GROMACS .gro file of C-alpha atoms in nm:
model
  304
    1UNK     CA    1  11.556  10.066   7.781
    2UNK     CA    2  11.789  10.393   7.775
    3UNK     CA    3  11.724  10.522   8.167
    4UNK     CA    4  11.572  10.874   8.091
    5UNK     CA    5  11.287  10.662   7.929
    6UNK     CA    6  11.253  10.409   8.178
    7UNK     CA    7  11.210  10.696   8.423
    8UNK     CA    8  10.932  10.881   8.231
    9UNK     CA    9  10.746  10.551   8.222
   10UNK     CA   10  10.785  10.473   8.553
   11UNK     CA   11  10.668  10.837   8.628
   12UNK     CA   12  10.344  10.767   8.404
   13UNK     CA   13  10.274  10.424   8.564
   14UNK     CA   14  10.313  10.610   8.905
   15UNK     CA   15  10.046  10.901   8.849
   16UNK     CA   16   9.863  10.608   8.649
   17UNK     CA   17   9.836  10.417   9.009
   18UNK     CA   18   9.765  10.731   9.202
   19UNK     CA   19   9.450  10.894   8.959
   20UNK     CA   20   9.387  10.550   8.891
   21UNK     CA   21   9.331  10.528   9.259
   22UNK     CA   22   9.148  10.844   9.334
   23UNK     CA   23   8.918  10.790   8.996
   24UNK     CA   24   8.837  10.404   9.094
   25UNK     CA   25   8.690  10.550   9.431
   26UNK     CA   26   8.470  10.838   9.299
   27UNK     CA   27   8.331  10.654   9.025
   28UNK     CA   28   8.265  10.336   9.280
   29UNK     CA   29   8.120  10.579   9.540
   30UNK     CA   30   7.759  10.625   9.355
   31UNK     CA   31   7.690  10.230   9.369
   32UNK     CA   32   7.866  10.132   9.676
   33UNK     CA   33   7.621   9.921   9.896
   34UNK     CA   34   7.411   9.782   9.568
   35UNK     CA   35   7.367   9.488   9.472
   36UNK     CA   36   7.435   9.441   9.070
   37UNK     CA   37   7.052   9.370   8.964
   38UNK     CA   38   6.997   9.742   9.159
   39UNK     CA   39   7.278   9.906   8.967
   40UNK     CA   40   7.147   9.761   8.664
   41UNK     CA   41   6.784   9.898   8.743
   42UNK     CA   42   6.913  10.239   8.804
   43UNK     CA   43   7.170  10.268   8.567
   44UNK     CA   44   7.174  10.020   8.309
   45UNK     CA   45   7.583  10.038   8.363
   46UNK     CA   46   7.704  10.237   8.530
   47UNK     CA   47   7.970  10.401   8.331
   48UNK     CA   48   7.947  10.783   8.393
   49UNK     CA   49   8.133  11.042   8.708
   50UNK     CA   50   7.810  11.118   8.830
   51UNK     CA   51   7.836  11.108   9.212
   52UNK     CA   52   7.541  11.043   9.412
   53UNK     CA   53   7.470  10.725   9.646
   54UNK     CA   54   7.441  10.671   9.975
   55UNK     CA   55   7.695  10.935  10.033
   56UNK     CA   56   7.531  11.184   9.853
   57UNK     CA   57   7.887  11.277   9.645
   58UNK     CA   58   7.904  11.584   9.384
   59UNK     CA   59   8.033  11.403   9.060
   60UNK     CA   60   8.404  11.349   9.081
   61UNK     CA   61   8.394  11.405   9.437
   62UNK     CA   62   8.588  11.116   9.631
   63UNK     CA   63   8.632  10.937   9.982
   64UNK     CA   64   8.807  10.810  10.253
   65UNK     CA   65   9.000  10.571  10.009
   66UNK     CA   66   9.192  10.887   9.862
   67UNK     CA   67   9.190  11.088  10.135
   68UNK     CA   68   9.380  10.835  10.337
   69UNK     CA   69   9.601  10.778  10.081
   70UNK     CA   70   9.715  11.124  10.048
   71UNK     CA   71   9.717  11.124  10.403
   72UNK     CA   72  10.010  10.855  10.395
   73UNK     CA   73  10.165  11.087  10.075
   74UNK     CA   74  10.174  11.412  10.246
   75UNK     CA   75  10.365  11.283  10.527
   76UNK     CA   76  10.644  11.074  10.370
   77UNK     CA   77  10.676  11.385  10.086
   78UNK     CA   78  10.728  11.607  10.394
   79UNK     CA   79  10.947  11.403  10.588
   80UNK     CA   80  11.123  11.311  10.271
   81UNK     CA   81  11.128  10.925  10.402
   82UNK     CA   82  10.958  10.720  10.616
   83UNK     CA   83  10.720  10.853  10.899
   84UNK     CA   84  10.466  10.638  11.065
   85UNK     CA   85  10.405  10.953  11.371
   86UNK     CA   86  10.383  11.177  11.068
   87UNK     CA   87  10.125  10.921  10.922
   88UNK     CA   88   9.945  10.897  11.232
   89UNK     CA   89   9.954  11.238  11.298
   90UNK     CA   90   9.754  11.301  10.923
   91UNK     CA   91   9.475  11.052  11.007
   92UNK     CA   92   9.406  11.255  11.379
   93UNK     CA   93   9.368  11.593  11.118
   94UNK     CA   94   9.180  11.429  10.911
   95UNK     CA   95   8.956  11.265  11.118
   96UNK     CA   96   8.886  11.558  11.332
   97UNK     CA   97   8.779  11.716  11.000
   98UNK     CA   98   8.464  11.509  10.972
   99UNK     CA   99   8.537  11.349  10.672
  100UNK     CA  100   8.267  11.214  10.487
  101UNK     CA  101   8.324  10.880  10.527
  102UNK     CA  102   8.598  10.681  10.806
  103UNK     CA  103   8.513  10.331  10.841
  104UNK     CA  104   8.439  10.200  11.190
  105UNK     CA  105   8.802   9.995  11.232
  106UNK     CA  106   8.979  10.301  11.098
  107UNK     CA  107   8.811  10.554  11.324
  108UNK     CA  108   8.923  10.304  11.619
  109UNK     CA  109   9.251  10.284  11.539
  110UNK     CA  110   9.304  10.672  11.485
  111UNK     CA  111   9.154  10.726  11.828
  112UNK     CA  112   9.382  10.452  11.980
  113UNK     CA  113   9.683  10.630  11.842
  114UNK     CA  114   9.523  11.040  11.950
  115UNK     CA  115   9.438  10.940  12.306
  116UNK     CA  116   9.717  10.660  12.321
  117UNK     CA  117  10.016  10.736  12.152
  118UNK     CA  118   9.977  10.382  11.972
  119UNK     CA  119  10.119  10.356  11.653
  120UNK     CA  120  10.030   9.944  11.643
  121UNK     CA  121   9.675   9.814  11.712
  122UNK     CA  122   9.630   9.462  11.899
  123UNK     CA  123   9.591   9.210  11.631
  124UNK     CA  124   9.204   9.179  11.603
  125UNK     CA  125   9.003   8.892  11.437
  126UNK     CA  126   8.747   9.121  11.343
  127UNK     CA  127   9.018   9.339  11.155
  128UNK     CA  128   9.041   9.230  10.821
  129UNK     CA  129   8.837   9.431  10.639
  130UNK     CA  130   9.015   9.650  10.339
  131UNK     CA  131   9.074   9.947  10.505
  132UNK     CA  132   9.447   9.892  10.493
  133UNK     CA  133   9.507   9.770  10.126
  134UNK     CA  134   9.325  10.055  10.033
  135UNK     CA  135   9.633  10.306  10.123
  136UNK     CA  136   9.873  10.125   9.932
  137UNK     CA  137   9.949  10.303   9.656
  138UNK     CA  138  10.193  10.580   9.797
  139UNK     CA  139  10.342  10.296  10.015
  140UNK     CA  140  10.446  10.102   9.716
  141UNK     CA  141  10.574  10.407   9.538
  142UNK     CA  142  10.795  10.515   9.826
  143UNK     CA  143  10.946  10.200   9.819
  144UNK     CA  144  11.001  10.096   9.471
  145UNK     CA  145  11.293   9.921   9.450
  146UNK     CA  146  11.298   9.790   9.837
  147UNK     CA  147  11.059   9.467   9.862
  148UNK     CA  148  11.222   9.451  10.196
  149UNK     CA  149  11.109   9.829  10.284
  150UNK     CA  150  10.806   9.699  10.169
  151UNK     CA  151  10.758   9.475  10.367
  152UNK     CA  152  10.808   9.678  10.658
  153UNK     CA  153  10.632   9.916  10.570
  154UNK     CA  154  10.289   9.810  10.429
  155UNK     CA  155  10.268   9.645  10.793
  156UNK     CA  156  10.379   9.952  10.941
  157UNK     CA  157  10.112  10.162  10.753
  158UNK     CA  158   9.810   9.864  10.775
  159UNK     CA  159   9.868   9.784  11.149
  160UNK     CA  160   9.778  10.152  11.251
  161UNK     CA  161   9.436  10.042  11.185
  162UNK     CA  162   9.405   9.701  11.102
  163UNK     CA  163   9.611   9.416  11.260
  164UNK     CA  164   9.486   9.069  11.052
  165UNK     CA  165   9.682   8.854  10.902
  166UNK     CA  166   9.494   8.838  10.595
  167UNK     CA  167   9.528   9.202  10.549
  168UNK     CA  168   9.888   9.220  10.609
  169UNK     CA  169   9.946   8.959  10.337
  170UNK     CA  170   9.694   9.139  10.131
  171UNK     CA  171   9.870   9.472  10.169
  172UNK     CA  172  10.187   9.254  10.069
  173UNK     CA  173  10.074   9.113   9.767
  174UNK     CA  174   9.921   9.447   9.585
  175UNK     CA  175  10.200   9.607   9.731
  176UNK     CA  176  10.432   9.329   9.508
  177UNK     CA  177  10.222   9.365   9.240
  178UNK     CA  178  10.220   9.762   9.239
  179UNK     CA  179  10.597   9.724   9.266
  180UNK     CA  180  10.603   9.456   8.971
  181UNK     CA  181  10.365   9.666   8.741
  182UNK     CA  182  10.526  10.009   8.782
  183UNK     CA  183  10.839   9.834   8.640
  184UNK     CA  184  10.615   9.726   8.315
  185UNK     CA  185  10.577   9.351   8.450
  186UNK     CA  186  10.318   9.166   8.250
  187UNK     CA  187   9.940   9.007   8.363
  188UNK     CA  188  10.104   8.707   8.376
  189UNK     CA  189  10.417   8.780   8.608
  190UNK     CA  190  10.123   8.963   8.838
  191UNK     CA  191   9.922   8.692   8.849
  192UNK     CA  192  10.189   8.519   8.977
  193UNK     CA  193  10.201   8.691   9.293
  194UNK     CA  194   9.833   8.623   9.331
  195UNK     CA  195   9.884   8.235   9.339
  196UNK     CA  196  10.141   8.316   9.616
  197UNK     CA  197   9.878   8.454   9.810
  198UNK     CA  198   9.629   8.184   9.746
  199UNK     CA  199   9.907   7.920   9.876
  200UNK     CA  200   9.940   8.120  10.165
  201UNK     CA  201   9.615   8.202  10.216
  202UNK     CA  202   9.357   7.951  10.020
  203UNK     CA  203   9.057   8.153  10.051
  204UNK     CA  204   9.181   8.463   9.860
  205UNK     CA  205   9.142   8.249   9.497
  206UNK     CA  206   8.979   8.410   9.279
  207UNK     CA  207   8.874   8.136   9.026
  208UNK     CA  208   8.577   8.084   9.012
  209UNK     CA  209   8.475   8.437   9.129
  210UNK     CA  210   8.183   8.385   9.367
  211UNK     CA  211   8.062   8.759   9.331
  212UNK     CA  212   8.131   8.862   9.634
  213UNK     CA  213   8.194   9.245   9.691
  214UNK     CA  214   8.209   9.313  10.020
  215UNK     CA  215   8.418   9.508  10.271
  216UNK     CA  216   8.592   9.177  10.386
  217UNK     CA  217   8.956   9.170  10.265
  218UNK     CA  218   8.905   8.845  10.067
  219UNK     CA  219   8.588   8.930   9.892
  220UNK     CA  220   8.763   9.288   9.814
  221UNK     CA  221   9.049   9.131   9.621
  222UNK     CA  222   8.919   8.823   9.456
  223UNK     CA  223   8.656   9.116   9.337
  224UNK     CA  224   8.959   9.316   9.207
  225UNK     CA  225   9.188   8.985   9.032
  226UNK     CA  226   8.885   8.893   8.905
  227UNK     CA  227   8.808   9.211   8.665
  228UNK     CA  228   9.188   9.320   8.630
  229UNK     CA  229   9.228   8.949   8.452
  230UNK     CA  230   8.958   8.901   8.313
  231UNK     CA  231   8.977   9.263   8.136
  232UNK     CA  232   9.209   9.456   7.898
  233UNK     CA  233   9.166   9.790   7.895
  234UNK     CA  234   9.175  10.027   8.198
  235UNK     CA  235   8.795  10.164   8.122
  236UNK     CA  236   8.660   9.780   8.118
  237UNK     CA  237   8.853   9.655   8.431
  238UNK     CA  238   8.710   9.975   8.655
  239UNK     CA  239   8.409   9.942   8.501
  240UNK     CA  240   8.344   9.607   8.589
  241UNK     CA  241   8.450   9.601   8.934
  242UNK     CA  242   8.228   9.912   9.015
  243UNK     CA  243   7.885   9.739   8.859
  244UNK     CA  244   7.952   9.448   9.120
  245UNK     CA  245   7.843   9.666   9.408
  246UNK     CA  246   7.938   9.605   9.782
  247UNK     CA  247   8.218   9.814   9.856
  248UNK     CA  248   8.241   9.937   9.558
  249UNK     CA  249   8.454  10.306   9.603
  250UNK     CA  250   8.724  10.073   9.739
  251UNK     CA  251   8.684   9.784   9.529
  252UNK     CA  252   8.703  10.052   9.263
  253UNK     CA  253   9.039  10.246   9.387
  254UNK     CA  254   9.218   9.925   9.458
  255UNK     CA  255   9.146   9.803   9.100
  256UNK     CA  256   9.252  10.265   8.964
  257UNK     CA  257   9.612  10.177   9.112
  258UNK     CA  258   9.658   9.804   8.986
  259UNK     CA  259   9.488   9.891   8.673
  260UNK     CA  260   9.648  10.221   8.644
  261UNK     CA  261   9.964  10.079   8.716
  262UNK     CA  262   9.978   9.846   8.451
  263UNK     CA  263   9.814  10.025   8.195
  264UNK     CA  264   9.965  10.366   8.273
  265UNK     CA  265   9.853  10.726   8.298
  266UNK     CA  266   9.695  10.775   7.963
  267UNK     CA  267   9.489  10.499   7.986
  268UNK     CA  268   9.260  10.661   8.233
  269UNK     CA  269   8.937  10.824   8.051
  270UNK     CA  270   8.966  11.211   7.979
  271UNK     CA  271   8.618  11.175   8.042
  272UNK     CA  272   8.661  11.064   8.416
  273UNK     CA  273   8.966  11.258   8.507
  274UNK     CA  274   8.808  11.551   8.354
  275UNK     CA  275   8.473  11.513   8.577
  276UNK     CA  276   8.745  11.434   8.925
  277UNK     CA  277   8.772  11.672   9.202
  278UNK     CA  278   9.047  11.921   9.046
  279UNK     CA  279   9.237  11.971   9.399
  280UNK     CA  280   9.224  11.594   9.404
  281UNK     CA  281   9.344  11.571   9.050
  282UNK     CA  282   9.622  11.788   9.061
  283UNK     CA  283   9.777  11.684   9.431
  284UNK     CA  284   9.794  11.292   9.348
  285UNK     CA  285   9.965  11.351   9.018
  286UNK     CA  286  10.190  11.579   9.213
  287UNK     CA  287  10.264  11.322   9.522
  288UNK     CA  288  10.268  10.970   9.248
  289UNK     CA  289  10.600  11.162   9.085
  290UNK     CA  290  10.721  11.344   9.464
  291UNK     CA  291  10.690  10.960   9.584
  292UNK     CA  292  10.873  10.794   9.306
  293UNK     CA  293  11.166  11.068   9.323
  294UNK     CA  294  11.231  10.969   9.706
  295UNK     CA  295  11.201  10.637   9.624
  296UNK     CA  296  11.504  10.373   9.652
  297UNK     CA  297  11.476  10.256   9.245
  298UNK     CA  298  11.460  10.640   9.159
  299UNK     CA  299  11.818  10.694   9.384
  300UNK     CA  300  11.966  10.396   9.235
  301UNK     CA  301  11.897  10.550   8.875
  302UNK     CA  302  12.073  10.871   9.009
  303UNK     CA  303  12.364  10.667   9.125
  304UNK     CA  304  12.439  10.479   8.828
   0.00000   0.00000   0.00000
């Protein structure tokens, strides 16, 4: 592949994983906390922007999964590298904005770091829900081409809030597969790095999918390997994942950036993008290509 092209594509994948992101998490808002037989009542599938739910969301309108995510974005784009106090200092603002959603580990963590300077929380047994893996789309993107800056860095960005070790290795293996997929990897070569995970971790398999949604790390990725391999279009991976329930806004961003990643920009709905927030729109299209252009793979393009 001449390297002008591979750039554009990698460029597409990127904004692909960002919107992919930010669109998984409003459409996922409106049936987040329902069980599949009370989606199906309501909605037959559900399958349109529409907002609603608990939350009470304007169509197109997203949550904490995006915000957070930009929150992580806005600082390394700034810093034009790698800023964990510059992180940290984007949570406090956003917290003390009242957003409309912070989980409870989250808000803990944030107020750990504002009235304690701590930029790593204890490790926690009762921290490994998916409020970490959730934020992992600009992480991977600032370090494409660095699995050891990966490495560091998804535990950097994770153990602000949430200090588990199933949610560092979860942050490590989307992370990986983020990395892989952005580079045009194939299902198979990602689901690779999901058997790694199993060995490591047995509970995180996937097959058969017990149809659990929930907040808990493990039930939030099997969830999300489930549909993105058992699907092949963008549309029927988010889709699927979103009808399940349970956590479904993050359940449906984490599947946006896999999905989005591997399928790329213009495989994301008009239909959805059209009905997302338009500030929301516009700045993670803007920070997927900003990330990528700091990123280590993008230098060692320029270099060669």
């Amino acid at each position: 592949m001449h390297v002008s092209a591979a750039r554009t594509d990698v460029i597409d994948r990127a904004r692909g994983a960002f919107l992919g992101l930010a669109v998984g998490d409003a459409l996922g808002a409106t049936t987040e906390f329902m069980t599949p037989r009370e989606i199906q009542a309501q909605y037959g599938v559900h399958r349109k922007m529409r907002g609603g739910g608990w939350l009470g969301l304007k169509p197109g309108q997203v949550t904490d999964d995006t915000e957070m995510s930009l929150c992580i974005a806005r600082a390394l784009i700034t810093a034009k590298g790698w800023d964990l106090t510059g992180i940290a200092d984007n949570f406090v603002a956003w917290m003390k904005g009242k957003p409309i959603d912070i989980g409870s580990t989250c808000r803990k963590g944030i107020r750990n770091y504002l009235l304690n300077g701590v930029l790593e929380a204890p490790c926690n047994e009762w921290d490994a829900g998916n409020g970490a893996v959730m934020r992992m789309a600009p992480v991977a993107l600032f370090t494409l081409g660095d699995d050891e800056g990966l490495g560091r860095r998804a535990l950097e960005q994770a153990r602000l809030t949430h200090h588990h070790p199933l949610s560092d290795s979860a942050c490590l293996c989307l992370g990986r597969m983020l990395h892989r997929a952005l580079l045009g990897a194939d299902a198979p070569a990602l689901h690779e790095l999901t058997r790694d995970l199993a060995g490591k971790h047995p509970n995180f398999r996937f097959n058969p999918y017990n149809g659990q949604a929930s907040g808990y790390v493990v039930d939030t990725l099997r969830t999300v390997f489930h549909y993105f391999f058992t699907t092949a279009t963008f549309e029927e991976c988010l889709i699927a994942v979103v009808n399940q329930g349970g956590d479904a806004d993050t359940t449906g961003a984490i599947a946006g950036m896999l999905a989005g990643a591997h399928y790329g920009r213009q495989s994301i709905p008009e239909t959805w993008v059209r009905k997302l927030d338009g500030r929301i729109r516009r700045e993670v299209e803007t920070a997927a290509e900003s990330l990528i252009r700091i990123s280590p793979w993008w230098r060692s393009r320029i270099a060669a």
